[in-house]
Backbone as a ProteinNet text record, in pm:
[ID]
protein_1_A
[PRIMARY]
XXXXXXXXXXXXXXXXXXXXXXXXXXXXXXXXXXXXXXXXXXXXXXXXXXXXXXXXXXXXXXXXXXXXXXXXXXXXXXXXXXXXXXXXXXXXXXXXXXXXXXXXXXXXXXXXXXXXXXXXXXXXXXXXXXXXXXXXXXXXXXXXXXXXXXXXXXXXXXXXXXXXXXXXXXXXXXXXXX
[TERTIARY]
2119.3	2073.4	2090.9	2183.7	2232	2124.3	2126.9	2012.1	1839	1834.1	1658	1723.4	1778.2	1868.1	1792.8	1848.8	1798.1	1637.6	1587.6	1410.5	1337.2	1265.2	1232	1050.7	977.6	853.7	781.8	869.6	824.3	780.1	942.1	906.1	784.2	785.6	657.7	564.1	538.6	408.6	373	484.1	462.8	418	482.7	457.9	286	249.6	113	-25.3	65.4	-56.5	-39.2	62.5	19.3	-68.1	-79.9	-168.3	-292.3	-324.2	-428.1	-500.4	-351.3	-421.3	-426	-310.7	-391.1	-441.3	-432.7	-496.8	-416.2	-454.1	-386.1	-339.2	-210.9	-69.2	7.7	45.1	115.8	285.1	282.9	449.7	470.3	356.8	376.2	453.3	330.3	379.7	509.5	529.8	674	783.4	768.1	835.5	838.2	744.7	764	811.2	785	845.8	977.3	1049.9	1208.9	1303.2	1176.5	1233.4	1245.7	1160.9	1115.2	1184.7	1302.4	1341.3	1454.4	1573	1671.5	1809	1814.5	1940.8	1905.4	1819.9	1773.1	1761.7	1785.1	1748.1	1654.7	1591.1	1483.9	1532.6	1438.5	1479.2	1374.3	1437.1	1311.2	1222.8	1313	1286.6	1138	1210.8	1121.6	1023.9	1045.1	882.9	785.2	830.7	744.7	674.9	729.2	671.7	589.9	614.3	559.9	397.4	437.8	276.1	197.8	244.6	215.7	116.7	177.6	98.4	38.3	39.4	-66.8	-217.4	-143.8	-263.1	-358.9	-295.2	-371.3	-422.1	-379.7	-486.7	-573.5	-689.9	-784.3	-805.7	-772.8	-757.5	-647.2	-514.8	-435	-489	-489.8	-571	-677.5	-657.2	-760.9	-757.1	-896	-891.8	-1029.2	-1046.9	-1177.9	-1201.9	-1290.5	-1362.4	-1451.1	-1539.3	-1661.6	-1738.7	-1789.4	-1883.8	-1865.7	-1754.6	-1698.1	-1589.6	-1587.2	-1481.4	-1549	-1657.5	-1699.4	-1638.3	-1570.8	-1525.4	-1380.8	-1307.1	-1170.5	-1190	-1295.6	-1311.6	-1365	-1407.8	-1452.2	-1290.7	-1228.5	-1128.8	-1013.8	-1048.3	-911.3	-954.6	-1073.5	-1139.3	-1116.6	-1085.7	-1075.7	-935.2	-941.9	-817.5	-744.6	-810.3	-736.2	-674.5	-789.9	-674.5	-575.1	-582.4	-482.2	-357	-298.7	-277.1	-213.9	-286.2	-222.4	-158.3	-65.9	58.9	15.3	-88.5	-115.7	-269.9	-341.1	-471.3	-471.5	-648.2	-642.7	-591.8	-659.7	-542.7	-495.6	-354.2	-238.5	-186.4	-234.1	-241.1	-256.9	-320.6	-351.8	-298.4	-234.4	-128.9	-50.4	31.9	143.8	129.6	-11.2	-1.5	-7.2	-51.9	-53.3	92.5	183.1	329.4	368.6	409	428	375.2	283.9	223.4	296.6	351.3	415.7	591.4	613.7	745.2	791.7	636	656.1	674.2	627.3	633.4	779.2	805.3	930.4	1066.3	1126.3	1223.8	1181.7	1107.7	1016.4	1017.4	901.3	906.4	738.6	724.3	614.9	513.1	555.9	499.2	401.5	469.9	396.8	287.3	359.4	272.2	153.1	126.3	94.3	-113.2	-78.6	-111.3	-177.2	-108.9	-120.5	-230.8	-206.9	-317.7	-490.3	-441.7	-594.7	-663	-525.7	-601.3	-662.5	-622.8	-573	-593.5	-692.4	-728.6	-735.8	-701.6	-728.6	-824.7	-918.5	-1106.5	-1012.7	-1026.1	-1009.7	-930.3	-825	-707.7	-749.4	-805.1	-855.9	-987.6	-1066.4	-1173.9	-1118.1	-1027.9	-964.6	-870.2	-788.4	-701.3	-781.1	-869.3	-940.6	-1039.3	-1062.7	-1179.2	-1134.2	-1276.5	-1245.3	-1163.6	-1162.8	-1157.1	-984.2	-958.5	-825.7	-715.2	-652.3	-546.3	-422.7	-308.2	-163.7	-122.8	-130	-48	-132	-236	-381.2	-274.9	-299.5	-273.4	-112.4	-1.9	115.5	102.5	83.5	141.6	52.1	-99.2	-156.6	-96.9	-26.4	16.5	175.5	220.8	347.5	345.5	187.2	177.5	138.6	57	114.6	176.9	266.2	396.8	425.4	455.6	517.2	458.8	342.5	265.6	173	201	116.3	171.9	300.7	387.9	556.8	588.3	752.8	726.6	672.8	653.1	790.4	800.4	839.8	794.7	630.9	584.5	508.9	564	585.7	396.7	322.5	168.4	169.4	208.3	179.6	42.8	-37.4	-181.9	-244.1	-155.5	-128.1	-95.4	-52.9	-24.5	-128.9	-200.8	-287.2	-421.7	-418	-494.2	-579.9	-750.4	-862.2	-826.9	-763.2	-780.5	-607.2	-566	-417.9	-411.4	-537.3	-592.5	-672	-751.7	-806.8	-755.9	-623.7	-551.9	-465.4	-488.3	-381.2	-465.6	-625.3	-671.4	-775.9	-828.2	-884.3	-807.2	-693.7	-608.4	-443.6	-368.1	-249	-287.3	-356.3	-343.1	-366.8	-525.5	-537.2	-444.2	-362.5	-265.7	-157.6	-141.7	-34	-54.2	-214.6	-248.7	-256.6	-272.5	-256.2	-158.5
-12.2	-146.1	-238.7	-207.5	-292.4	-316.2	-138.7	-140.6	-216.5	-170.8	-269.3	-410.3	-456.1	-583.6	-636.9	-598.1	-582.3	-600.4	-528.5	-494	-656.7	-619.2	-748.1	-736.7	-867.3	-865.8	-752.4	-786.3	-688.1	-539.3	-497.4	-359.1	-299.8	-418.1	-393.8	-419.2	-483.2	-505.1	-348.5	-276.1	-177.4	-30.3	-41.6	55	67.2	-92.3	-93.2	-90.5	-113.9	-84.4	55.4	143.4	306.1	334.8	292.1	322.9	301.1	190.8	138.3	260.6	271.7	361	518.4	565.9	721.7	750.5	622.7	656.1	665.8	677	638.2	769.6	782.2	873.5	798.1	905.8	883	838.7	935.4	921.6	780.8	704.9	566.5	467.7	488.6	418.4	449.4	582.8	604.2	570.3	548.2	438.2	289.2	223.1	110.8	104.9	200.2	245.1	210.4	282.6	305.3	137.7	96.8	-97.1	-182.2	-151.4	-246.9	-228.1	-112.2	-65	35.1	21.8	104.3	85.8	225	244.5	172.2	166.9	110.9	-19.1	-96.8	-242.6	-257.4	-401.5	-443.4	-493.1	-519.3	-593.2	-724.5	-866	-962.9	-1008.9	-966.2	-1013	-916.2	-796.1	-692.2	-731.2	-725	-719.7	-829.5	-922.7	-1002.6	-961.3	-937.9	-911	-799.5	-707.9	-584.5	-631.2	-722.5	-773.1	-828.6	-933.4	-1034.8	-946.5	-848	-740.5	-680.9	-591.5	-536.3	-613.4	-699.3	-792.1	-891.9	-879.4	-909	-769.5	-672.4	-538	-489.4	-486.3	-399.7	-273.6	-211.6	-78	-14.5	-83.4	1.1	14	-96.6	-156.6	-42.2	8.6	119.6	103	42.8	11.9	68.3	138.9	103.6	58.5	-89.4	-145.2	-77.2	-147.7	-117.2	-6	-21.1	-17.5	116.1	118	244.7	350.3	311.5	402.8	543.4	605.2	701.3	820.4	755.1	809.4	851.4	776.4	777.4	894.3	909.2	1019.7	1147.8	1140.7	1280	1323.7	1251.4	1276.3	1299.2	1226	1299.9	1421.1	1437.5	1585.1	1685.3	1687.4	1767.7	1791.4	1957.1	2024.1	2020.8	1969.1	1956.9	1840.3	1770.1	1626.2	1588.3	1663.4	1632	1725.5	1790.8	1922.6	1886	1840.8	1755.9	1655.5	1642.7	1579.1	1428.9	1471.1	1360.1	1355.6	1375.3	1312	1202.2	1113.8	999.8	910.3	1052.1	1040	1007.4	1086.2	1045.3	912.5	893	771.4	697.1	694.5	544.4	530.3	640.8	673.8	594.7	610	550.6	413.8	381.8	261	171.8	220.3	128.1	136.6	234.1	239.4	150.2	141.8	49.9	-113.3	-149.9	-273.3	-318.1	-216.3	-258.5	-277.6	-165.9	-201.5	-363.2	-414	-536.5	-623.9	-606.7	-702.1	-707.6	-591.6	-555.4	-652.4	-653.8	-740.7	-923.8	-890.1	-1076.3	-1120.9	-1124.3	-1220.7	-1207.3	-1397.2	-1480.9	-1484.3	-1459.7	-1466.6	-1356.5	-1224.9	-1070.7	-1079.5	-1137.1	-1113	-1159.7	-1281.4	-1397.8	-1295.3	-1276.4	-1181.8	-1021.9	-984.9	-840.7	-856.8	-989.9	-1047.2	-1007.2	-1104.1	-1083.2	-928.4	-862	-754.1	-629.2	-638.7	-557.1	-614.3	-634.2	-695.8	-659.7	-669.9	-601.3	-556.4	-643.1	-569.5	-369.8	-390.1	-280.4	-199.5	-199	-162.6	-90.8	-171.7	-85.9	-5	11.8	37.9	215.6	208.5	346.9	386	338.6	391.4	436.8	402.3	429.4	570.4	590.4	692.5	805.6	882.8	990.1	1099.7	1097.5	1158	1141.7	980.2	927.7	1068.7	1087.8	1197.6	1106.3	1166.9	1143.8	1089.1	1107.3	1076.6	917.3	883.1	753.2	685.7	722.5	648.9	570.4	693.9	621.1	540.5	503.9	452.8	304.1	301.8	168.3	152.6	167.2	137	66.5	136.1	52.2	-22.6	-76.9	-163.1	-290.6	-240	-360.5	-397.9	-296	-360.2	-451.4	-409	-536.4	-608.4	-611.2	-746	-822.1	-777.7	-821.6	-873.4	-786.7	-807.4	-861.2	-791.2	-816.4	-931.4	-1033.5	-1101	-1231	-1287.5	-1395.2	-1550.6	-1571	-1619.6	-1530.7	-1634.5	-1570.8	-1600.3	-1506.8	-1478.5	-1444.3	-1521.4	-1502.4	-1472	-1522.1	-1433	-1310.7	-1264.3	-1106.5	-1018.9	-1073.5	-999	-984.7	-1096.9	-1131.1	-1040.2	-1043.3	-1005.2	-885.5	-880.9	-766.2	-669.6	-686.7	-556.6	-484.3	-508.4	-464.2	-399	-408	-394.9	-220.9	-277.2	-157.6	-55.2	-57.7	26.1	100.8	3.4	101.1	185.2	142.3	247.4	330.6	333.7	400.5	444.4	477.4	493.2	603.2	518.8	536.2	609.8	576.9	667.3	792.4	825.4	932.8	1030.1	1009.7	1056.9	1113.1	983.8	1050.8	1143	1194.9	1245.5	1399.9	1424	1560.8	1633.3
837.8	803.8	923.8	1005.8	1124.8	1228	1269.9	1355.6	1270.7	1168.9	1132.6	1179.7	1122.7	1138.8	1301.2	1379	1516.3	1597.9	1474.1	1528.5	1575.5	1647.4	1681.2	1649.9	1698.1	1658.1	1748.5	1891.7	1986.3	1963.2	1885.4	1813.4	1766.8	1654.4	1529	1593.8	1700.6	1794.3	1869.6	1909.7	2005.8	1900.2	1787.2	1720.2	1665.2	1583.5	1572.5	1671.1	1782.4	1942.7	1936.2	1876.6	1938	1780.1	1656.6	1594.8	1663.8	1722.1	1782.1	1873.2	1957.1	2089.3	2047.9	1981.5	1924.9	1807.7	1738.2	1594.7	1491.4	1321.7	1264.5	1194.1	1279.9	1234.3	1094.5	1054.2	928.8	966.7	1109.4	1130	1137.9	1248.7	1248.3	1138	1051.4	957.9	851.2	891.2	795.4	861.7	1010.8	1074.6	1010	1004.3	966.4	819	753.1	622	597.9	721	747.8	788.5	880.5	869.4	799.2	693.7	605.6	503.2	466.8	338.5	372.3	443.1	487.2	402.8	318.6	228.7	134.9	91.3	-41.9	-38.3	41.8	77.3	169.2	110.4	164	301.3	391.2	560.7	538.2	486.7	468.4	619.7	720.1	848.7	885.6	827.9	892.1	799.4	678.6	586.7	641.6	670.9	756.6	823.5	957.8	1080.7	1090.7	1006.8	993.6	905.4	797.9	727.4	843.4	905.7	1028.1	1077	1168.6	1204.5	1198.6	1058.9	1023.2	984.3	901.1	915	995	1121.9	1261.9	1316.9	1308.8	1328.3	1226.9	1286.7	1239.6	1237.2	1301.4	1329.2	1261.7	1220.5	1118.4	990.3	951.7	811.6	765.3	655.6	594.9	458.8	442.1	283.1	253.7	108.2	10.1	-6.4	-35.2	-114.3	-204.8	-279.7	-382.1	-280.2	-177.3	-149.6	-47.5	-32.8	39	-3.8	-162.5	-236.5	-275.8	-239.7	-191.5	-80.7	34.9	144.8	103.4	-4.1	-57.4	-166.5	-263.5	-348.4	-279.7	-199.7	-108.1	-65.1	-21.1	54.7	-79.6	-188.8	-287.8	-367.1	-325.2	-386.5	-302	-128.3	-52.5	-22.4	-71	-27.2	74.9	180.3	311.3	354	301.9	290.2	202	119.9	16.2	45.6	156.1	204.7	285.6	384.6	467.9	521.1	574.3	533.1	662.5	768.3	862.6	843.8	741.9	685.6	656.5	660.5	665.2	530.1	449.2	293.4	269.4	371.9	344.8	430	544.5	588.2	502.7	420.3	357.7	248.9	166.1	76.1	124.2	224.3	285.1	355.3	397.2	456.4	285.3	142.8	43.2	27.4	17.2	1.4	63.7	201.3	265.8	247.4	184.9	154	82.6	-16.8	-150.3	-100.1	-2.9	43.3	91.2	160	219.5	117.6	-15	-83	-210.3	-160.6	-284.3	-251.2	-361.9	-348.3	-352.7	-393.8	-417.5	-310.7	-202.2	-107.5	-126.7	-124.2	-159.7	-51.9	126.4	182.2	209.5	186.1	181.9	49.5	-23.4	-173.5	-132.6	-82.2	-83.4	31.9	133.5	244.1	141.2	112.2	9.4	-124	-142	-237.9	-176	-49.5	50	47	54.3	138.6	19.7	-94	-216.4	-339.2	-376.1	-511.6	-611.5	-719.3	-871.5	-883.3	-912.4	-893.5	-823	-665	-657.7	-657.2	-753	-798.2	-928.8	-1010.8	-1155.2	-1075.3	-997.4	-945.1	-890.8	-823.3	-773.5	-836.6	-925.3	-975.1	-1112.1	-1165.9	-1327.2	-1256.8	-1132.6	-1026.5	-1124.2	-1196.5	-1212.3	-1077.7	-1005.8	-871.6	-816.6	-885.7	-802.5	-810.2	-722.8	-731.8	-776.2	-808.5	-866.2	-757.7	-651.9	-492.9	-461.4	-541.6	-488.2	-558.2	-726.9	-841	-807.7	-755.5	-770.5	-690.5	-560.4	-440.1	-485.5	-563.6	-606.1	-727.8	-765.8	-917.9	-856.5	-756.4	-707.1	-620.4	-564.3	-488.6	-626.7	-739.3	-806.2	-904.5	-930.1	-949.9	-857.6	-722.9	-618.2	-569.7	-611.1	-543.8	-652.9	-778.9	-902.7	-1012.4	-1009.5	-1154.3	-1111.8	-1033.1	-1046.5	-894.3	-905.6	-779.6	-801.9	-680.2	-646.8	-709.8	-659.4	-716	-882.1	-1015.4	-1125.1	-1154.2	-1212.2	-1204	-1376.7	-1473.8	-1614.8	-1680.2	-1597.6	-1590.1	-1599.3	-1549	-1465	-1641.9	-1698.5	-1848.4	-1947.6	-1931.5	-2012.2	-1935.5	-1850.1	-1771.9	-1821.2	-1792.3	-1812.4	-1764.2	-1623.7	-1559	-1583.2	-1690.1	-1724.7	-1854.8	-1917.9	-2039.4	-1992.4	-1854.4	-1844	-1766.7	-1720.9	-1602.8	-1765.8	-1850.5	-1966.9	-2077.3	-2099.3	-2173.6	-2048.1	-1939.6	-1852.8	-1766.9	-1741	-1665.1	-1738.3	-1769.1	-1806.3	-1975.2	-2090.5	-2176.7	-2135.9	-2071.5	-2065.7	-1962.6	-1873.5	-1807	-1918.7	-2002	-2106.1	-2208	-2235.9	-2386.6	-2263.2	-2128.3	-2047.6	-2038
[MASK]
++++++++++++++++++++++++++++++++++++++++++++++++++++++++++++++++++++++++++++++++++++++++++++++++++++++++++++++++++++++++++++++++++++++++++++++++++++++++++++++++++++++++++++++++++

């Protein structure tokens, strides 16, 4: 905890320029994994700097939208990516893990950022995917928990909510009646 304690912006700057420059490794980010969340505690310093960042690169950043959640179901249908432990897959498995790490432990400013990048729309959209795999489903289902439900800023909306209605009968029953 001492050493994250320590990390500076510099760090988190040098680590997301080598996503940049060789591409997007998984180890990377299970690095930033390890700052953001060491011994079971959160690093609020780190969760910052680490969002800051990512969200000024383009090149880490790997999301589906509507319009490209095609490229995400090819890829949770293929054995090799799902297999592989440094696929873009799994990259992005872990870069949503990590989103959610930034936001765990209630901090308003990650939430706040994580909102932008990660929307309900496409949250019930890939997680309801006939296609979504168990490894898609958990890592977006615990990004919103931590950035939807157990937040900082309190979102009573969020209960009442359509798309909470439909993550529990398109989603979560049928998982449970398998």
């Amino acid at each position: 905890i001492q050493l994250c304690r320590t990390i500076t912006e510099k760090h988190v700057q040098h680590f997301v320029h080598l996503i940049e420059l060789h591409g997007r490794k998984v180890l990377y980010i299970k690095f930033l994994q390890t700052i953001v969340k060491a011994e079971n505690q959160y690093i609020r310093n780190c969760q910052d700097v680490v969002m800051s960042e990512l969200v000024s690169s383009d090149e880490v950043l790997m999301f589906y939208e509507k319009g490209n959640l095609s490229d995400l179901a090819e890829r949770m249908q293929s054995e090799n990516e799902r297999s592989d432990s440094n696929s873009l897959l799994n990259y992005h498995i872990q870069l949503v893990h990590l989103l959610a790490m930034c936001t765990e432990g209630k901090n308003a400013s990650t939430e706040i950022k994580c909102h932008s990048l990660i929307g309900l729309d496409d949250i019930v959209l890939i997680v309801t995917h006939p296609d979504c795999s168990p490894e898609v489903k958990n890592a977006y289902i615990t990004f919103l928990t931590h950035c939807y439900i157990d937040t900082e800023v309190e979102m009573k909306e969020i209960y009442n909510s359509q798309h909470i209605y439909t993550l529990i009968e398109n989603s979560f029953c049928p998982d449970i009646e398998k």
